[in-house]
Every structure is written in structure tokens, then in C-alpha cells.
mmCIF file of C-alpha atoms in Angstrom:
data_model
loop_
_atom_site.group_PDB
_atom_site.id
_atom_site.type_symbol
_atom_site.label_atom_id
_atom_site.label_comp_id
_atom_site.label_asym_id
_atom_site.label_seq_id
_atom_site.Cartn_x
_atom_site.Cartn_y
_atom_site.Cartn_z
ATOM 1 C CA UNK A 1 -26.137 -67.428 -13.431
ATOM 2 C CA UNK A 2 -25.836 -66.703 -9.755
ATOM 3 C CA UNK A 3 -23.746 -68.419 -7.814
ATOM 4 C CA UNK A 4 -23.557 -68.556 -3.601
ATOM 5 C CA UNK A 5 -20.435 -69.520 -1.695
ATOM 6 C CA UNK A 6 -20.899 -70.425 2.075
ATOM 7 C CA UNK A 7 -18.931 -73.759 2.337
ATOM 8 C CA UNK A 8 -15.241 -74.478 2.847
ATOM 9 C CA UNK A 9 -14.885 -77.190 0.279
ATOM 10 C CA UNK A 10 -11.278 -77.885 0.940
ATOM 11 C CA UNK A 11 -11.771 -78.848 4.530
ATOM 12 C CA UNK A 12 -14.741 -81.145 3.310
ATOM 13 C CA UNK A 13 -12.967 -82.925 1.107
ATOM 14 C CA UNK A 14 -9.607 -83.038 2.990
ATOM 15 C CA UNK A 15 -11.736 -85.293 5.489
ATOM 16 C CA UNK A 16 -13.521 -87.266 3.079
ATOM 17 C CA UNK A 17 -10.668 -87.964 0.436
ATOM 18 C CA UNK A 18 -8.314 -88.255 3.294
ATOM 19 C CA UNK A 19 -6.742 -91.869 1.746
ATOM 20 C CA UNK A 20 -7.487 -90.100 -1.554
ATOM 21 C CA UNK A 21 -5.454 -86.852 -1.558
ATOM 22 C CA UNK A 22 -4.968 -86.796 -5.200
ATOM 23 C CA UNK A 23 -8.657 -86.072 -6.079
ATOM 24 C CA UNK A 24 -8.658 -83.061 -3.689
ATOM 25 C CA UNK A 25 -6.992 -80.500 -6.538
ATOM 26 C CA UNK A 26 -8.962 -82.143 -9.504
ATOM 27 C CA UNK A 27 -12.323 -81.435 -7.378
ATOM 28 C CA UNK A 28 -11.233 -78.200 -5.919
ATOM 29 C CA UNK A 29 -10.441 -77.138 -9.822
ATOM 30 C CA UNK A 30 -13.867 -78.444 -11.205
ATOM 31 C CA UNK A 31 -15.489 -76.204 -8.449
ATOM 32 C CA UNK A 32 -13.896 -73.224 -9.120
ATOM 33 C CA UNK A 33 -14.696 -73.416 -12.895
ATOM 34 C CA UNK A 34 -18.436 -73.295 -11.640
ATOM 35 C CA UNK A 35 -17.793 -69.694 -9.841
ATOM 36 C CA UNK A 36 -15.809 -68.615 -13.037
ATOM 37 C CA UNK A 37 -18.894 -69.184 -14.920
ATOM 38 C CA UNK A 38 -21.210 -67.394 -13.022
ATOM 39 C CA UNK A 39 -22.335 -63.858 -13.786
ATOM 40 C CA UNK A 40 -22.084 -62.963 -9.687
ATOM 41 C CA UNK A 41 -21.149 -64.532 -6.834
ATOM 42 C CA UNK A 42 -22.626 -63.850 -3.733
ATOM 43 C CA UNK A 43 -21.318 -64.435 -0.052
ATOM 44 C CA UNK A 44 -23.085 -63.930 3.184
ATOM 45 C CA UNK A 45 -20.539 -61.841 5.039
ATOM 46 C CA UNK A 46 -17.455 -59.903 4.109
ATOM 47 C CA UNK A 47 -15.106 -62.354 5.583
ATOM 48 C CA UNK A 48 -15.876 -65.209 3.539
ATOM 49 C CA UNK A 49 -13.847 -63.224 1.095
ATOM 50 C CA UNK A 50 -10.598 -64.463 2.436
ATOM 51 C CA UNK A 51 -11.794 -67.814 1.739
ATOM 52 C CA UNK A 52 -12.977 -67.426 -1.898
ATOM 53 C CA UNK A 53 -9.525 -65.808 -2.631
ATOM 54 C CA UNK A 54 -7.334 -68.564 -1.074
ATOM 55 C CA UNK A 55 -9.084 -71.369 -3.560
ATOM 56 C CA UNK A 56 -8.286 -68.874 -6.502
ATOM 57 C CA UNK A 57 -11.364 -66.891 -7.591
ATOM 58 C CA UNK A 58 -10.430 -63.823 -8.842
ATOM 59 C CA UNK A 59 -14.018 -62.240 -9.731
ATOM 60 C CA UNK A 60 -16.228 -59.886 -8.192
ATOM 61 C CA UNK A 61 -17.935 -60.629 -5.022
ATOM 62 C CA UNK A 62 -21.419 -59.464 -3.786
ATOM 63 C CA UNK A 63 -22.011 -59.349 0.170
ATOM 64 C CA UNK A 64 -25.830 -60.703 0.363
ATOM 65 C CA UNK A 65 -26.908 -61.629 3.852
ATOM 66 C CA UNK A 66 -28.585 -64.548 5.148
ATOM 67 C CA UNK A 67 -31.805 -64.461 7.092
ATOM 68 C CA UNK A 68 -33.479 -66.419 9.279
ATOM 69 C CA UNK A 69 -37.322 -67.575 9.996
ATOM 70 C CA UNK A 70 -37.278 -66.703 13.963
ATOM 71 C CA UNK A 71 -37.071 -62.859 13.225
ATOM 72 C CA UNK A 72 -40.609 -61.738 14.203
ATOM 73 C CA UNK A 73 -40.193 -62.326 17.929
ATOM 74 C CA UNK A 74 -40.079 -59.366 19.958
ATOM 75 C CA UNK A 75 -37.684 -58.720 23.208
ATOM 76 C CA UNK A 76 -40.802 -59.219 25.586
ATOM 77 C CA UNK A 77 -42.142 -61.691 23.906
ATOM 78 C CA UNK A 78 -38.574 -63.609 23.845
ATOM 79 C CA UNK A 79 -37.891 -63.082 27.402
ATOM 80 C CA UNK A 80 -41.418 -64.871 28.377
ATOM 81 C CA UNK A 81 -40.626 -67.369 25.587
ATOM 82 C CA UNK A 82 -37.256 -68.230 27.097
ATOM 83 C CA UNK A 83 -38.618 -68.746 30.296
ATOM 84 C CA UNK A 84 -41.395 -71.213 29.144
ATOM 85 C CA UNK A 85 -38.752 -73.157 27.135
ATOM 86 C CA UNK A 86 -36.719 -73.833 29.868
ATOM 87 C CA UNK A 87 -39.652 -75.306 31.749
ATOM 88 C CA UNK A 88 -40.891 -77.529 28.733
ATOM 89 C CA UNK A 89 -37.137 -79.138 28.753
ATOM 90 C CA UNK A 90 -37.009 -79.410 32.748
ATOM 91 C CA UNK A 91 -34.039 -76.802 33.105
ATOM 92 C CA UNK A 92 -34.213 -75.204 36.386
ATOM 93 C CA UNK A 93 -34.254 -71.199 35.967
ATOM 94 C CA UNK A 94 -30.903 -71.037 37.881
ATOM 95 C CA UNK A 95 -29.183 -73.535 35.743
ATOM 96 C CA UNK A 96 -26.909 -71.908 32.942
ATOM 97 C CA UNK A 97 -28.482 -73.647 29.980
ATOM 98 C CA UNK A 98 -25.792 -74.483 27.082
ATOM 99 C CA UNK A 99 -26.457 -75.248 23.693
ATOM 100 C CA UNK A 100 -24.820 -76.523 20.111
ATOM 101 C CA UNK A 101 -26.655 -77.037 17.045
ATOM 102 C CA UNK A 102 -24.782 -78.223 14.039
ATOM 103 C CA UNK A 103 -22.843 -81.273 12.660
ATOM 104 C CA UNK A 104 -21.681 -83.227 14.817
ATOM 105 C CA UNK A 105 -17.988 -83.486 13.380
ATOM 106 C CA UNK A 106 -14.792 -82.491 14.823
ATOM 107 C CA UNK A 107 -13.870 -79.583 12.784
ATOM 108 C CA UNK A 108 -16.834 -77.636 14.493
ATOM 109 C CA UNK A 109 -14.902 -77.733 17.637
ATOM 110 C CA UNK A 110 -17.442 -79.964 19.793
ATOM 111 C CA UNK A 111 -14.413 -82.133 21.148
ATOM 112 C CA UNK A 112 -13.435 -78.635 22.676
ATOM 113 C CA UNK A 113 -16.936 -77.958 24.262
ATOM 114 C CA UNK A 114 -16.529 -81.291 25.889
ATOM 115 C CA UNK A 115 -13.135 -80.797 27.142
ATOM 116 C CA UNK A 116 -14.526 -77.204 28.422
ATOM 117 C CA UNK A 117 -17.948 -79.087 30.295
ATOM 118 C CA UNK A 118 -15.269 -81.639 31.887
ATOM 119 C CA UNK A 119 -13.430 -78.322 33.206
ATOM 120 C CA UNK A 120 -16.082 -76.490 34.776
ATOM 121 C CA UNK A 121 -18.045 -79.310 36.533
ATOM 122 C CA UNK A 122 -18.449 -79.018 40.058
ATOM 123 C CA UNK A 123 -17.910 -74.881 39.527
ATOM 124 C CA UNK A 124 -21.090 -74.287 37.399
ATOM 125 C CA UNK A 125 -24.512 -75.745 37.648
ATOM 126 C CA UNK A 126 -25.451 -75.998 33.614
ATOM 127 C CA UNK A 127 -26.838 -78.430 31.604
ATOM 128 C CA UNK A 128 -25.594 -78.818 27.862
ATOM 129 C CA UNK A 129 -27.831 -79.825 24.590
ATOM 130 C CA UNK A 130 -25.919 -80.909 21.654
ATOM 131 C CA UNK A 131 -28.458 -80.989 18.539
ATOM 132 C CA UNK A 132 -27.652 -82.204 15.652
ATOM 133 C CA UNK A 133 -25.573 -85.639 14.044
ATOM 134 C CA UNK A 134 -22.598 -86.538 12.191
ATOM 135 C CA UNK A 135 -19.902 -88.867 12.147
ATOM 136 C CA UNK A 136 -18.334 -87.595 15.230
ATOM 137 C CA UNK A 137 -21.692 -88.323 17.322
ATOM 138 C CA UNK A 138 -20.783 -91.799 18.743
ATOM 139 C CA UNK A 139 -17.342 -90.824 20.077
ATOM 140 C CA UNK A 140 -18.764 -87.589 21.602
ATOM 141 C CA UNK A 141 -20.993 -89.301 23.580
ATOM 142 C CA UNK A 142 -18.362 -91.670 24.793
ATOM 143 C CA UNK A 143 -16.355 -88.343 25.539
ATOM 144 C CA UNK A 144 -19.474 -87.491 28.009
ATOM 145 C CA UNK A 145 -19.627 -90.452 29.378
ATOM 146 C CA UNK A 146 -16.206 -91.203 30.722
ATOM 147 C CA UNK A 147 -16.182 -87.344 31.789
ATOM 148 C CA UNK A 148 -19.100 -88.355 34.248
ATOM 149 C CA UNK A 149 -21.333 -85.916 32.347
ATOM 150 C CA UNK A 150 -24.354 -88.124 31.336
ATOM 151 C CA UNK A 151 -26.607 -86.191 33.563
ATOM 152 C CA UNK A 152 -26.094 -82.572 32.591
ATOM 153 C CA UNK A 153 -25.022 -83.285 29.007
ATOM 154 C CA UNK A 154 -27.678 -84.566 26.331
ATOM 155 C CA UNK A 155 -26.972 -85.588 22.506
ATOM 156 C CA UNK A 156 -30.287 -84.933 21.336
ATOM 157 C CA UNK A 157 -29.671 -86.403 17.665
ATOM 158 C CA UNK A 158 -31.178 -84.661 14.582
ATOM 159 C CA UNK A 159 -34.340 -81.923 15.415
ATOM 160 C CA UNK A 160 -35.839 -81.294 12.125
ATOM 161 C CA UNK A 161 -39.216 -79.588 13.437
ATOM 162 C CA UNK A 162 -38.345 -75.974 13.430
ATOM 163 C CA UNK A 163 -40.541 -75.212 15.961
ATOM 164 C CA UNK A 164 -38.838 -78.066 18.285
ATOM 165 C CA UNK A 165 -35.620 -76.483 17.493
ATOM 166 C CA UNK A 166 -36.846 -73.141 18.510
ATOM 167 C CA UNK A 167 -37.659 -74.145 21.951
ATOM 168 C CA UNK A 168 -34.026 -75.366 22.343
ATOM 169 C CA UNK A 169 -32.742 -72.174 21.425
ATOM 170 C CA UNK A 170 -35.192 -70.414 23.699
ATOM 171 C CA UNK A 171 -34.196 -72.548 26.430
ATOM 172 C CA UNK A 172 -30.602 -71.395 26.296
ATOM 173 C CA UNK A 173 -28.450 -68.831 27.825
ATOM 174 C CA UNK A 174 -25.418 -69.388 26.021
ATOM 175 C CA UNK A 175 -24.775 -70.941 22.729
ATOM 176 C CA UNK A 176 -21.285 -72.607 22.289
ATOM 177 C CA UNK A 177 -19.641 -72.502 18.702
ATOM 178 C CA UNK A 178 -16.155 -72.875 18.480
ATOM 179 C CA UNK A 179 -16.136 -73.685 15.008
ATOM 180 C CA UNK A 180 -13.432 -72.406 12.461
ATOM 181 C CA UNK A 181 -15.060 -74.325 10.088
ATOM 182 C CA UNK A 182 -17.900 -72.158 9.341
ATOM 183 C CA UNK A 183 -17.909 -69.230 7.065
ATOM 184 C CA UNK A 184 -21.373 -67.465 8.295
ATOM 185 C CA UNK A 185 -23.200 -69.847 10.475
ATOM 186 C CA UNK A 186 -27.067 -69.669 10.087
ATOM 187 C CA UNK A 187 -27.094 -70.617 13.944
ATOM 188 C CA UNK A 188 -25.478 -68.038 15.335
ATOM 189 C CA UNK A 189 -28.293 -65.684 14.372
ATOM 190 C CA UNK A 190 -31.067 -68.277 15.011
ATOM 191 C CA UNK A 191 -30.069 -68.212 18.655
ATOM 192 C CA UNK A 192 -29.628 -64.467 18.329
ATOM 193 C CA UNK A 193 -33.128 -64.230 17.287
ATOM 194 C CA UNK A 194 -34.170 -65.934 20.720
ATOM 195 C CA UNK A 195 -31.763 -63.506 22.777
ATOM 196 C CA UNK A 196 -29.366 -66.338 23.206
ATOM 197 C CA UNK A 197 -25.335 -64.932 22.798
ATOM 198 C CA UNK A 198 -23.038 -67.003 21.282
ATOM 199 C CA UNK A 199 -19.558 -67.581 22.215
ATOM 200 C CA UNK A 200 -17.087 -67.544 19.439
ATOM 201 C CA UNK A 201 -13.798 -68.047 18.610
ATOM 202 C CA UNK A 202 -11.312 -65.234 18.137
ATOM 203 C CA UNK A 203 -10.340 -64.972 14.485
ATOM 204 C CA UNK A 204 -12.672 -67.102 12.809
ATOM 205 C CA UNK A 205 -14.915 -65.804 10.190
ATOM 206 C CA UNK A 206 -18.120 -65.886 12.283
ATOM 207 C CA UNK A 207 -16.390 -63.576 14.870
ATOM 208 C CA UNK A 208 -16.787 -60.953 12.121
ATOM 209 C CA UNK A 209 -20.119 -59.941 13.248
ATOM 210 C CA UNK A 210 -19.561 -60.224 17.111
ATOM 211 C CA UNK A 211 -18.604 -57.518 19.256
ATOM 212 C CA UNK A 212 -17.201 -58.859 22.642
ATOM 213 C CA UNK A 213 -19.687 -58.416 25.401
ATOM 214 C CA UNK A 214 -22.417 -56.220 22.986
ATOM 215 C CA UNK A 215 -23.864 -59.023 21.076
ATOM 216 C CA UNK A 216 -21.774 -62.068 21.875
ATOM 217 C CA UNK A 217 -18.623 -63.484 23.281
ATOM 218 C CA UNK A 218 -15.189 -63.850 21.704
ATOM 219 C CA UNK A 219 -12.657 -66.329 23.399
ATOM 220 C CA UNK A 220 -9.294 -68.142 22.214
ATOM 221 C CA UNK A 221 -10.011 -71.438 21.031
ATOM 222 C CA UNK A 222 -9.321 -73.421 23.741
ATOM 223 C CA UNK A 223 -10.985 -75.930 26.230
ATOM 224 C CA UNK A 224 -9.335 -73.744 28.828
ATOM 225 C CA UNK A 225 -10.347 -70.150 27.543
ATOM 226 C CA UNK A 226 -13.969 -71.411 26.644
ATOM 227 C CA UNK A 227 -14.084 -73.106 30.428
ATOM 228 C CA UNK A 228 -12.959 -69.698 31.702
ATOM 229 C CA UNK A 229 -15.236 -67.946 29.851
ATOM 230 C CA UNK A 230 -18.211 -70.304 30.962
ATOM 231 C CA UNK A 231 -16.988 -69.269 34.548
ATOM 232 C CA UNK A 232 -17.376 -65.825 34.245
ATOM 233 C CA UNK A 233 -20.609 -65.613 32.554
ATOM 234 C CA UNK A 234 -22.074 -67.600 34.820
ATOM 235 C CA UNK A 235 -21.086 -65.071 37.721
ATOM 236 C CA UNK A 236 -22.237 -62.079 35.168
ATOM 237 C CA UNK A 237 -25.880 -63.155 33.847
ATOM 238 C CA UNK A 238 -26.615 -59.684 33.453
ATOM 239 C CA UNK A 239 -23.633 -59.454 30.870
ATOM 240 C CA UNK A 240 -25.413 -62.458 28.946
ATOM 241 C CA UNK A 241 -28.939 -61.000 28.937
ATOM 242 C CA UNK A 242 -27.521 -57.560 28.097
ATOM 243 C CA UNK A 243 -25.226 -59.485 24.858
ATOM 244 C CA UNK A 244 -28.343 -61.269 24.016
ATOM 245 C CA UNK A 245 -30.420 -58.332 23.614
ATOM 246 C CA UNK A 246 -27.428 -56.942 21.351
ATOM 247 C CA UNK A 247 -27.311 -59.771 19.672
ATOM 248 C CA UNK A 248 -31.099 -59.737 18.741
ATOM 249 C CA UNK A 249 -30.680 -55.970 17.805
ATOM 250 C CA UNK A 250 -27.640 -56.483 15.522
ATOM 251 C CA UNK A 251 -27.819 -60.228 14.089
ATOM 252 C CA UNK A 252 -31.397 -60.876 13.207
ATOM 253 C CA UNK A 253 -32.797 -60.410 9.691
ATOM 254 C CA UNK A 254 -35.899 -61.902 8.477
ATOM 255 C CA UNK A 255 -35.857 -63.687 4.834
ATOM 256 C CA UNK A 256 -38.909 -61.503 3.991
ATOM 257 C CA UNK A 257 -36.457 -58.579 4.327
ATOM 258 C CA UNK A 258 -33.474 -60.504 2.454
ATOM 259 C CA UNK A 259 -35.988 -61.595 -0.344
ATOM 260 C CA UNK A 260 -36.833 -58.141 -1.108
ATOM 261 C CA UNK A 261 -33.156 -57.097 -1.723
ATOM 262 C CA UNK A 262 -32.477 -60.361 -3.481
ATOM 263 C CA UNK A 263 -35.321 -59.893 -5.982
ATOM 264 C CA UNK A 264 -34.267 -56.014 -6.545
ATOM 265 C CA UNK A 265 -30.575 -57.568 -7.375
ATOM 266 C CA UNK A 266 -32.110 -59.939 -9.700
ATOM 267 C CA UNK A 267 -33.947 -57.214 -11.685
ATOM 268 C CA UNK A 268 -30.875 -54.904 -11.767
ATOM 269 C CA UNK A 269 -28.971 -58.278 -13.178
ATOM 270 C CA UNK A 270 -31.590 -59.129 -15.658
ATOM 271 C CA UNK A 271 -31.862 -55.628 -16.946
ATOM 272 C CA UNK A 272 -28.179 -55.048 -17.340
ATOM 273 C CA UNK A 273 -28.095 -58.950 -19.097
ATOM 274 C CA UNK A 274 -30.670 -58.048 -21.440
ATOM 275 C CA UNK A 275 -28.546 -54.695 -22.403
ATOM 276 C CA UNK A 276 -25.687 -56.297 -23.231
#
């Protein structure tokens, strides 16, 4: 039996059971028992080990990358695709197009994004799309409205079509993801496949795969720092383009490639199990 660890269970429980905190250690022990029963536990990148160990797991961990389903687009194709996507979403070519994809929960840093957008308003010509849904969506919309950003910020709701989501990634210049909650977010790699580099918080698990200015950008996790980063990159569009190319080259792996590796691992595990 193989278990995969890619969620911060305790964080989710602390939010969902904030009125029943005594339940959290009970559920965490059950989660840990599951992983203890596994023959192997797989994690999507090395930095996730810190979280697993913090929860008390002491067994062996194996890193197995995630794949994405946008990996087949060439650099030349993605450049042309990005232009078409901006036009399809009605975003002017010279407008800095920003994107967030994920659960609309405060743990993901969506409030920080809204605050940063308010700070750059008037200095940067931008458009922001939030894709997803969650318990904080209504409050996020209220923040946007009260800041006078409704004409430049759109909450798109849940997008279930992979082709439609691909258009949002393609139409974006920067992917904003100030989350400390996520371990190895697929959305960062999906954005990279379409040549869109991410702005990631320093010290986050997700930042492990980012080289600042090479395949993405690292920022302090504050609205001021994010605003300063966006304003700086707006003046250096060539740096965004080069980091987008770096992200595509270093962060993108197809599911077909991953599945081949996984199949090989399965064969070895089965053989070892049969020889016990």
C-alpha cells in the first residue's frame, strides 16, 4: 500500500474544527496511523518532509514529482497562445495581467493579494483574475468593491473546464501565489507550462523549486512587498518573459513521463513484496 502526502491536514482541521479543538489531535493520530500502515509514503517535493516529520511520521519518504496536462506546448506555441488568450479575455496587450487559481480561503493569501492590488492601483495598469471558490469568496469580493477595484479585478468562480482554465493561465503575465498553506502546488507548474512565472513567498514550501528571477520570483509575504514586486516587474517586462521561459524549462513535467516512473516504482515494490 502506497500513501501520498500533499496536504496540510492540521491547518485544515484547525479551521474546520475551531470550535472543537479537542478533536484535532484525535484525527491527527488517525491520519498518522494510516501513513504508518503504508509500505511507502510518497511526497511531491523534498521540502514537504518538514511537514510530515512535524506531524510525527518517522518512516521512509520517497519524492515523486507531480505532472501536469499542459506540458506539450512548445515555447513558440505558448507565445502565440498567450497573445490569443489575452485578446479572448479582453485584456489589452500592454496591461499587466495577473492571476490566482485555487481555493478562496484566507490561508492561501488571497487577502494579501487584494491589499497589494489596492497599493499598486494608479501606478500599474493591471487586470486581475481570481479563479476558484471557497468560504472567503464573498468577503474577498467585498474587499475588492470597497477598494474601488471592481473594474480591474474579477472573481471568476469555479472553472471546471481544463481548456477554459488554460486560457486564464495563457492570458496572464504573473501568477500570484502568496500561500504558506500549500506543499507542492500544481497551479504553479500549470502556470509555468503556459510561460507564466509565479510570485511566491520566501520560506514557503512552494518556494523550494523557485530561483528568484530565473524561473519565478520570491517575495517577502506582505502586501507592501508584493506590491513593490509587481510594480518593479511591470517596469521590467523582459524579466517576466525570461522567468516565464525558465519556469517552462524547469518546472514542467508531463503526466506521461511521471506515469512511466510510477509504473517502474510499482514493479519494484511488487517484486520486493513478493520476495518477502
